Coordinates of C-alpha atoms in Angstrom, one line a residue:
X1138 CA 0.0 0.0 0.0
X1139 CA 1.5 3.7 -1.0
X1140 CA 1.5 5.9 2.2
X1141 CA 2.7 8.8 0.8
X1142 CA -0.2 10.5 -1.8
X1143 CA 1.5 12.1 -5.1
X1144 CA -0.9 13.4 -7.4
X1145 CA 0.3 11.7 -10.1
X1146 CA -1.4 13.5 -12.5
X1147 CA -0.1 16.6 -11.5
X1148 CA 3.0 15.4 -11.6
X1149 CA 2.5 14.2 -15.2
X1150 CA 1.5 17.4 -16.1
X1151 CA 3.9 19.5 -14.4
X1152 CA 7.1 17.4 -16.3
X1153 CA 5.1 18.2 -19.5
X1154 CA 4.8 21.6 -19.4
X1155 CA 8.2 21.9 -17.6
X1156 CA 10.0 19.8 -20.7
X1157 CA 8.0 22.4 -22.9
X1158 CA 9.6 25.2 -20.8
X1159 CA 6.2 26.5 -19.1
X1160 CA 7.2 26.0 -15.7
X1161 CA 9.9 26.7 -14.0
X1162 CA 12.4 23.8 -12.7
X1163 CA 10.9 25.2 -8.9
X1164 CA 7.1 24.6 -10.0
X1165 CA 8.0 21.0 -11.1
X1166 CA 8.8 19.3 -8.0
X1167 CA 5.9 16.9 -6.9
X1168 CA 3.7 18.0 -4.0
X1169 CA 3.8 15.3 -1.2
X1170 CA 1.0 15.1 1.0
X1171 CA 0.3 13.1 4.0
X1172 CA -3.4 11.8 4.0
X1173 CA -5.3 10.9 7.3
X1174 CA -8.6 10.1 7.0
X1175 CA -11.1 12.2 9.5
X1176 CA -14.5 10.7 10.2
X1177 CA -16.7 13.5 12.2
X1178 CA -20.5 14.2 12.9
X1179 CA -20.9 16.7 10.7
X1180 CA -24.0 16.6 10.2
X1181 CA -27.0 15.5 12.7
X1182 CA -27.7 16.3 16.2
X1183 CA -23.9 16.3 16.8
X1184 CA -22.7 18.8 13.9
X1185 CA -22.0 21.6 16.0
X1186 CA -19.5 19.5 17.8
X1187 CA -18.1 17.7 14.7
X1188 CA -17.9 20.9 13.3
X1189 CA -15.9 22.0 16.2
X1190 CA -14.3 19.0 16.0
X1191 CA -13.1 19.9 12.3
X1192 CA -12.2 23.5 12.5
X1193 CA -9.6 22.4 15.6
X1194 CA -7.8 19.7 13.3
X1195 CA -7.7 22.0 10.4
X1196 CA -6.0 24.4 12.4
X1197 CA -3.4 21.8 13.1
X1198 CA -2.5 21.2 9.8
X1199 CA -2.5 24.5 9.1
X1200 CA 0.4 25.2 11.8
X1201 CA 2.5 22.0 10.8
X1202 CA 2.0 22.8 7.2
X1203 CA 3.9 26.2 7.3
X1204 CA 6.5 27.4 9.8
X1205 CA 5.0 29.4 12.5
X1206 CA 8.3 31.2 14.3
X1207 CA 6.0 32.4 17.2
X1208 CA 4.4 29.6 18.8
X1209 CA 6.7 27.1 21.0
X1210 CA 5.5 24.3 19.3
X1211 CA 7.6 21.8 17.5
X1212 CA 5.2 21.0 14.5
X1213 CA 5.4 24.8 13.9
X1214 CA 8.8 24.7 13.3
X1215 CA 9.0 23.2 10.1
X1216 CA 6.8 23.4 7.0
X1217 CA 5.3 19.6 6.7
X1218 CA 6.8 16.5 8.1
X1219 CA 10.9 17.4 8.3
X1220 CA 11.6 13.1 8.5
X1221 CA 9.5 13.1 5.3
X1222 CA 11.1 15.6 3.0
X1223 CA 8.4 18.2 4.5
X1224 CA 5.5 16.1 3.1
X1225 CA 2.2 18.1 4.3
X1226 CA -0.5 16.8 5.7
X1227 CA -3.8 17.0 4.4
X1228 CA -6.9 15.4 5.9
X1229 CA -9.7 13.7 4.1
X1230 CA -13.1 14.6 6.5
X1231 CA -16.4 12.1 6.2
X1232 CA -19.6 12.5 7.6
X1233 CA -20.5 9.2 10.1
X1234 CA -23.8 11.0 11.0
X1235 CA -23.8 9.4 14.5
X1236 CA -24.1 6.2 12.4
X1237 CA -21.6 3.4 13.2
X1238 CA -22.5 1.6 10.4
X1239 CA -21.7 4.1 8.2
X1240 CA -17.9 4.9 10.0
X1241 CA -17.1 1.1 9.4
X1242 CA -17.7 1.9 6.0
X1243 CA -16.4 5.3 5.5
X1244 CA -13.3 3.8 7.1
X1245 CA -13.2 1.3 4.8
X1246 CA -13.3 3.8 2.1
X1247 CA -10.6 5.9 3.2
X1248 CA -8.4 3.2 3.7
X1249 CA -9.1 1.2 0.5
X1250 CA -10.0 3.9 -1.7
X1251 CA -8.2 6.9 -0.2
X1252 CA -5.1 4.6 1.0
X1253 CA -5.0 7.3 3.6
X1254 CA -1.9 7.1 6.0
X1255 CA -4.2 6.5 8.9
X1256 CA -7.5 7.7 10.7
X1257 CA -8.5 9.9 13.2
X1258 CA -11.8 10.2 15.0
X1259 CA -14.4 9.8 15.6
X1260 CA -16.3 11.9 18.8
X1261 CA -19.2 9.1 19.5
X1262 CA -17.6 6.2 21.4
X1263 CA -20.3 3.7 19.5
X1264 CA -18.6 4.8 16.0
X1265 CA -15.2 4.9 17.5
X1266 CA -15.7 1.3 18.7
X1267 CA -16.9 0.5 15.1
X1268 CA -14.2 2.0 13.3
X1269 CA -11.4 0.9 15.7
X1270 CA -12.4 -2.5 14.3
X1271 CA -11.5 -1.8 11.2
X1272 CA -8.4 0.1 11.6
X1273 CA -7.5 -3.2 13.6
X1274 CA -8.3 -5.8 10.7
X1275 CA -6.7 -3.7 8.4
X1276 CA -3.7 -3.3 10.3
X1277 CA -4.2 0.9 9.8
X1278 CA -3.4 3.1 12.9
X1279 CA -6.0 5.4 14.3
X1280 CA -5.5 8.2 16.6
X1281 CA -9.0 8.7 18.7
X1282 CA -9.3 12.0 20.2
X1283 CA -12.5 12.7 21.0
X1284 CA -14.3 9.7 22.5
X1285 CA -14.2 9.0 26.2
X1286 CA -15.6 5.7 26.6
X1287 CA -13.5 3.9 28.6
X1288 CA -13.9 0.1 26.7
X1289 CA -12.5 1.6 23.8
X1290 CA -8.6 0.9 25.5
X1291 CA -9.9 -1.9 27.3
X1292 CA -10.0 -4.1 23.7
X1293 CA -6.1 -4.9 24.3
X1294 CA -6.0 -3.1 20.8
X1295 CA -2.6 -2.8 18.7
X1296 CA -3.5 -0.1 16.3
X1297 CA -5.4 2.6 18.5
X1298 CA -4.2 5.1 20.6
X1299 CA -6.4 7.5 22.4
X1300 CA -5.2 11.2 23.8
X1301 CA -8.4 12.5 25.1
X1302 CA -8.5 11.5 29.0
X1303 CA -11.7 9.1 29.3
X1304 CA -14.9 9.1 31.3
X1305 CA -13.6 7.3 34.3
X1306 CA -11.3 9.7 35.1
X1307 CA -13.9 12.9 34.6
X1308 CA -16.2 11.2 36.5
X1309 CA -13.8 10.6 39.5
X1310 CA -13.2 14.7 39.4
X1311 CA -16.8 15.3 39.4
X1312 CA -16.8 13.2 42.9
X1313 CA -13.4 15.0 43.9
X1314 CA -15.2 18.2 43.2
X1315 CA -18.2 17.4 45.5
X1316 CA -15.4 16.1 48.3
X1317 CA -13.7 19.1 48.1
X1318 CA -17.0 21.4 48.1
X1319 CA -18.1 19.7 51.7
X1320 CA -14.1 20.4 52.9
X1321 CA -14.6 24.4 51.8
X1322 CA -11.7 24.4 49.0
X1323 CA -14.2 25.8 46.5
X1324 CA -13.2 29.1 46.0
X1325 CA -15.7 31.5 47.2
X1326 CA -18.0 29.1 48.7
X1327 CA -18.2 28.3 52.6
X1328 CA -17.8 24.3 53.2
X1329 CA -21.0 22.9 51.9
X1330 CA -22.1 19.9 54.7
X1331 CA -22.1 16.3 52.5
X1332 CA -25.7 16.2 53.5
X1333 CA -27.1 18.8 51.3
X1334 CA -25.7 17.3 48.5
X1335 CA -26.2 14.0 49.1
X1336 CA -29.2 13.0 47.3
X1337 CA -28.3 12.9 43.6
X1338 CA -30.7 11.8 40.1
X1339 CA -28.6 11.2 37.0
X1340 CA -29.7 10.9 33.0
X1341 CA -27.6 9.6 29.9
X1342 CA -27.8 9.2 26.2
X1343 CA -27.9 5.2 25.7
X1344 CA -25.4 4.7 22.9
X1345 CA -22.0 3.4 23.8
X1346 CA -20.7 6.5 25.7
X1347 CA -23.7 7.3 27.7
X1348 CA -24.3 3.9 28.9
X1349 CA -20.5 4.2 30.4
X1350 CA -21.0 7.2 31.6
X1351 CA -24.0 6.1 33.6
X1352 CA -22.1 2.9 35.0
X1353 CA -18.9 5.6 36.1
X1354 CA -21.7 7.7 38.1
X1355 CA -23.4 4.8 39.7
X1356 CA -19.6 3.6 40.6
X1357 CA -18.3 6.5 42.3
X1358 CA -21.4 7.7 43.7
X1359 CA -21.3 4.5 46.0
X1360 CA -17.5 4.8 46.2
X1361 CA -17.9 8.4 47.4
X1362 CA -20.8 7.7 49.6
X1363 CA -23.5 9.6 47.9
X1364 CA -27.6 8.2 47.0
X1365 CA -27.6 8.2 43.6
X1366 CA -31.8 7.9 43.9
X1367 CA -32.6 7.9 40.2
X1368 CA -29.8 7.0 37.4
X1369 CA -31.8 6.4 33.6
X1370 CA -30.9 6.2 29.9
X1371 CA -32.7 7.6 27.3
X1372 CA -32.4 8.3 23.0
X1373 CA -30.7 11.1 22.1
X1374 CA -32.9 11.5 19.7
X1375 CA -36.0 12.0 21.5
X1376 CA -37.9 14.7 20.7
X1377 CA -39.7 15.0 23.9
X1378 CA -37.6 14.5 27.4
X1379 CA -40.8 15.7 29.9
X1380 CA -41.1 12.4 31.4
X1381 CA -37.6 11.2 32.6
X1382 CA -37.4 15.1 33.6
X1383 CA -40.3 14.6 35.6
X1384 CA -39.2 11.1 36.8
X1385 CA -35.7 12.8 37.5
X1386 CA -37.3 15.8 39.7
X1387 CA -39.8 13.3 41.4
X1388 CA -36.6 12.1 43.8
X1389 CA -36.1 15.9 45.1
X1390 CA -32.5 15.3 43.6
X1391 CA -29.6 17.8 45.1
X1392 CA -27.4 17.1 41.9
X1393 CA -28.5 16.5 38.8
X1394 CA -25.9 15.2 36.1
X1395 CA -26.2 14.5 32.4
X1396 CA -24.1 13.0 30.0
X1397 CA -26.4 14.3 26.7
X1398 CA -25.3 15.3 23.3
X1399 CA -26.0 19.0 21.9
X1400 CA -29.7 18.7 21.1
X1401 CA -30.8 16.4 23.7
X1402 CA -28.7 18.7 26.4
X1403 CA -30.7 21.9 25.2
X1404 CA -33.7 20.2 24.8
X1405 CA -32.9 18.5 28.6
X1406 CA -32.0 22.2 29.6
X1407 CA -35.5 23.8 27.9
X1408 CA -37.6 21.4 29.9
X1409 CA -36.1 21.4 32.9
X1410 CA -36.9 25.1 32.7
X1411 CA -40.2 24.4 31.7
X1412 CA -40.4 21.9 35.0
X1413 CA -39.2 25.2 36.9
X1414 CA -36.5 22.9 38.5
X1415 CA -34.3 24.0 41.1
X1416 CA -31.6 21.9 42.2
X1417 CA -28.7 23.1 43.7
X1418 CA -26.2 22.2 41.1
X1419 CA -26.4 20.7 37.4
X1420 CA -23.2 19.0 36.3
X1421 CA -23.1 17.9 32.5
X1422 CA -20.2 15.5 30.8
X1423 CA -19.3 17.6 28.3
X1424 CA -20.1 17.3 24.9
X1425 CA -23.5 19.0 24.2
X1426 CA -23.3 20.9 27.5
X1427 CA -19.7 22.5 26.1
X1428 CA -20.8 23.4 22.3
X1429 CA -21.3 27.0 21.2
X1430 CA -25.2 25.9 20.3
X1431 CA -25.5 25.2 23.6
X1432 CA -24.6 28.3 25.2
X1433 CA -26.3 30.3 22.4
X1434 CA -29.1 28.8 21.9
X1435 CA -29.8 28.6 26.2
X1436 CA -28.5 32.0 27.1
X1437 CA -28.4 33.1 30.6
X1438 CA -30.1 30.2 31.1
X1439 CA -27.0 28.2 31.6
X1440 CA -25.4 30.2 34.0
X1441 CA -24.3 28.5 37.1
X1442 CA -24.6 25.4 35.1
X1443 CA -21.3 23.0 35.7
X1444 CA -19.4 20.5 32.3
X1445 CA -16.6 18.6 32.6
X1446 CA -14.5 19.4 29.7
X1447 CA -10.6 19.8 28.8
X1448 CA -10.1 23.2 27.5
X1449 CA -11.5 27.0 28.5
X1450 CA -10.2 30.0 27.1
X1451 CA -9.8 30.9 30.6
X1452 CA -6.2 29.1 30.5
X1453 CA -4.5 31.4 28.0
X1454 CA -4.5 33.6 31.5
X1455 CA -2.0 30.7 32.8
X1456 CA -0.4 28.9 29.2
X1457 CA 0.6 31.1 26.8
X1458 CA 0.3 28.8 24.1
X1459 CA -3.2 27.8 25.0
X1460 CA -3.9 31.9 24.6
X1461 CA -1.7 32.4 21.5
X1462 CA -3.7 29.3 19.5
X1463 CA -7.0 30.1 20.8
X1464 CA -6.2 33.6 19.2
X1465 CA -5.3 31.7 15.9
X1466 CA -8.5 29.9 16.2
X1467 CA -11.2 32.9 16.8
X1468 CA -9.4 34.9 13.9
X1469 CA -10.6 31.4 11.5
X1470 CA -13.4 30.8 13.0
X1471 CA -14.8 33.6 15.0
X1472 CA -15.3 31.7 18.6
X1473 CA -12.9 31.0 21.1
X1474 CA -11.1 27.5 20.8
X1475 CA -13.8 24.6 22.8
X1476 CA -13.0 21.0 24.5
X1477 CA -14.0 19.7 20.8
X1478 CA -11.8 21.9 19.1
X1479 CA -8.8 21.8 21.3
X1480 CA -9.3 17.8 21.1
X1481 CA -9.7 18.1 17.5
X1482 CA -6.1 20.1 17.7
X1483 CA -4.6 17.9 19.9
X1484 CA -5.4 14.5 17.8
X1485 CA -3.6 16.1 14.1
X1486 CA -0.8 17.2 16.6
X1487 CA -0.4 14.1 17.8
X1488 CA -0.7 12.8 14.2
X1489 CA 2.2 14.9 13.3
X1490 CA 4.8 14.1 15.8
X1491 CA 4.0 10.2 15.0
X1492 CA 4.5 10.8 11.9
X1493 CA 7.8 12.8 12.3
X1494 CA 9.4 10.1 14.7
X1495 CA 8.4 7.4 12.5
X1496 CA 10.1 9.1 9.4
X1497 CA 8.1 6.7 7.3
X1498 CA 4.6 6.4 6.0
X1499 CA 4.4 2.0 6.8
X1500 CA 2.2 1.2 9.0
X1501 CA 4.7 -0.7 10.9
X1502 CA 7.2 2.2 11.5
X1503 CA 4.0 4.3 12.8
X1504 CA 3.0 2.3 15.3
X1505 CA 6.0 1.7 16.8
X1506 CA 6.5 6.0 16.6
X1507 CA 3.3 5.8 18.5
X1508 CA 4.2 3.4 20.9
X1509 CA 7.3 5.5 22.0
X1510 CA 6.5 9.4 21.4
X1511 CA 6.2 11.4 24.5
X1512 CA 4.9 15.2 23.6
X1513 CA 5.5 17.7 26.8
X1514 CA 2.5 19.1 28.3
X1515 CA 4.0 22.9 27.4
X1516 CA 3.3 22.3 24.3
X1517 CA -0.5 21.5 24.2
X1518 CA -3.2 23.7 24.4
X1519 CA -4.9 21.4 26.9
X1520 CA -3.9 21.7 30.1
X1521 CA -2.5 17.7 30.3
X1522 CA 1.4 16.6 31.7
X1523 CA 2.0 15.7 27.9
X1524 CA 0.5 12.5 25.6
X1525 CA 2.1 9.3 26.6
X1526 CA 0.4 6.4 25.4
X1527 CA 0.5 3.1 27.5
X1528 CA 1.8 -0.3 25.8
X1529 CA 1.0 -2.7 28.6
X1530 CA -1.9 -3.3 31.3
X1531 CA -5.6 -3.2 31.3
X1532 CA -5.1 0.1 28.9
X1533 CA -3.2 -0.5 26.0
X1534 CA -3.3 3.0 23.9
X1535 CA -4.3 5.3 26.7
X1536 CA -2.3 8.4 27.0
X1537 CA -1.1 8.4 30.8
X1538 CA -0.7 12.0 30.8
X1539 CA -4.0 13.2 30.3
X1540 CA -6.5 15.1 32.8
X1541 CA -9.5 16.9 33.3
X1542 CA -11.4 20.6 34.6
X1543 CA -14.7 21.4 35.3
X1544 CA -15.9 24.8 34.1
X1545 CA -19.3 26.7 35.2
X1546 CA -20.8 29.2 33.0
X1547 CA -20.8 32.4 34.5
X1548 CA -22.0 36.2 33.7
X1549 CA -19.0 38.5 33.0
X1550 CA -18.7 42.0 33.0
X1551 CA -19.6 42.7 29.6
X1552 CA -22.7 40.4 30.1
X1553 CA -21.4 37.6 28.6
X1554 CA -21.8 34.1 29.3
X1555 CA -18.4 32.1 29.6
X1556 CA -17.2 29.5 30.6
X1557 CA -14.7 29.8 34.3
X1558 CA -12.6 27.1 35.7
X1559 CA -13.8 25.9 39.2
X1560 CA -11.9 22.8 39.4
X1561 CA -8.8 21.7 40.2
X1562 CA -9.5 23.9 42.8
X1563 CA -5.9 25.8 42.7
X1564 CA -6.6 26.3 38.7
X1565 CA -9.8 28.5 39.9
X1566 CA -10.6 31.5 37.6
X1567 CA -13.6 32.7 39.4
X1568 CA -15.7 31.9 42.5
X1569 CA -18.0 28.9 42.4
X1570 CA -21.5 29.9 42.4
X1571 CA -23.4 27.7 44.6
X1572 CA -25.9 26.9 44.8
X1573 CA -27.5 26.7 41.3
X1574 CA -30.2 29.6 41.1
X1575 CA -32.6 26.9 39.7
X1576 CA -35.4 27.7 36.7

């Protein structure tokens, strides 16, 4: 299989007009690309976040594609892969639709039609899983950095590798957060006693990554010593939530946490307004509670409202590189960099340094590369020690490195709504508001 994409008929045409003295000896010399296959929801009820998901890797590629003397990154240091003769990359974006049906087979595509380098995706863990099966019969790397599923480095998998920390360890800080909230180290907030917190009602989406989710929460609330009263799953697609809201509220719940994707989190958020709910905090699990359609489309609505996520904009106050690529980012896109587009970021990143250690485009050479990189956390625009991928244990693919925060929306001066870091508690941008000022 041919790693390394040449147009050939460019090529073709380039030594024909250069023998006819057209071109100049400069213009002739092939153009060798890179191709990694992206499979994104970019359209459905998770296109704003694969849309996200999109602009974030494309910015990547932009940076390693040209030399970028500013930031302090190595992939802006040289134009393309240096190991490869400065190959660039380019990525090759499908449309899985939520479907993971249809990732098997775009993945499929890409690989036999596309004979693209590797893969990267793919944001829902069920297509992940799909496409991960694949990559692994085909022998085809794939970089996931967007799915949080824990299974998916549970498989004992030789050909994924996952940067993105996972859902058990977000769901232990949402437990570390409420521990430290009872032992006052919220910032701003007196020590909340356990009690009033203790009752708690949870809902997920029941694909793959809700239905972990949902297992993590029932786990650690019993491991933390909190009632987890009423814990359901439900279709993302619904187009009506009003009964498990009601069934949710019906346990006078002190917490109430989601793991939801975009339009079921604003439709979840709409009727618990509608249920005039007032719980003292709402906690969601990223993903539809982080996207830009969430916060416009809810407003004010959302503020006090608690996600789980990996990235704020908040931390260009305390990383300049997080602050000079977020810059980068609004000047393309108009919105500050979010967890999907700094994860989006983060996976073609990754992508590069494999592929610049390997110094080769066969599959082989990669994974090996990607068994032994280590990128330093000052680096990233996330706010992890650095990627690290395990190659032994119960995680095989799993970058060691990786961690979480938990933001709450909050009002600032200029009346808008953004997003502050509350947790890890010495990361704080802003006091906790506590508690929630319910609907």
């Amino acid at each position: 299989m041919k790693r390394v994409w040449i147009s050939g008929w460019v090529v073709l045409l380039a030594l024909g007009l250069a023998c006819s003295g057209v071109l100049a000896p400069s213009q002739v010399s092939a153009q060798q690309e890179v191709t990694i296959g992206v499979i994104y929801p970019l359209t459905g009820g998770a296109a704003s976040a694969g849309r996200e998901l999109q602009y974030g890797a494309e910015l990547a590629a932009e940076i390693a594609n040209n030399v970028m003397a500013e930031l302090a990154m190595d992939m802006a240091k040289n134009a393309g892969i240096k190991s490869l003769n400065g190959a660039k990359i380019k990525l090759v974006f499908k449309d899985h639709e939520g479907n993971p049906t249809l990732g098997a087979d775009l993945a499929k595509k890409l690989i036999l039609d596309d004979k693209v380098v590797g893969i990267l995706g793919c944001y829902h863990s069920s297509v992940t899983k799909a496409v991960s099966a694949v990559c692994e019969q085909y022998k085809v790397p794939m970089i996931n950095d967007s799915s949080t599923s824990p299974i998916l480095t549970q498989q004992g998998y030789k050909w994924f590798w996952r940067t993105t920390p996972h859902d058990g360890t977000f769901t232990k800080d949402l437990f570390e957060f409420l521990k430290g909230l009872s032992e006052g180290k919220a910032k701003g907030v007196k020590a909340v006693p356990k009690q009033e917190l203790m009752n708690l009602a949870a809902a997920c989406e029941k694909t793959e990554w809700g239905s972990a989710a949902s297992g993590l929460i029932e786990k650690y609330a019993k491991e933390y010593g909190y009632d987890l009263k009423r814990n359901l799953l439900y279709a993302a697609k619904s187009a009506d939530l009003s009964s498990e809201v009601r069934s949710l509220l019906a346990v006078k719940p002190d917490g109430m946490l989601f793991a939801s994707y975009t339009s079921d989190a604003i439709l979840m958020l709409k009727t618990l307004k509608a249920e005039k709910a007032k719980p003292k905090l709402i906690w969601g699990q990223d993903a539809g509670f982080e996207t830009p359609e969430f916060r416009t489309t809810l407003g004010e609505d959302i503020v006090g409202v608690l996600t789980r996520t990996v990235f704020s904009p908040k931390l260009g106050q305390v990383k300049k590189i997080s602050g000079q690529v977020n810059e980068l980012y609004k000047k393309k896109t108009g919105y500050d960099l979010s967890d999907a587009s700094a994860r989006g970021f983060t996976g073609v990143q990754t992508w590069v340094h494999v592929l610049e250690k390997a110094g080769s485009t066969k599959p082989e050479a990669i994974q090996a590369a990607a068994n032994e990189i280590h990128i330093p956390g000052e680096q990233l625009v996330v706010p992890w020690k650095g990627i690290k991928f395990s190659t032994s244990g119960e995680e095989i693919g799993q970058n060691l490195l990786g961690s979480g925060i938990i933001g709450q929306y909050q009002k600032n001066q200029a009346g808008e709504v953004v997003l502050e870091i509350v947790y890890p508690f010495e990361l704080a941008t802003a006091n906790l508001i506590y508690p929630f000022k319910g609907f």
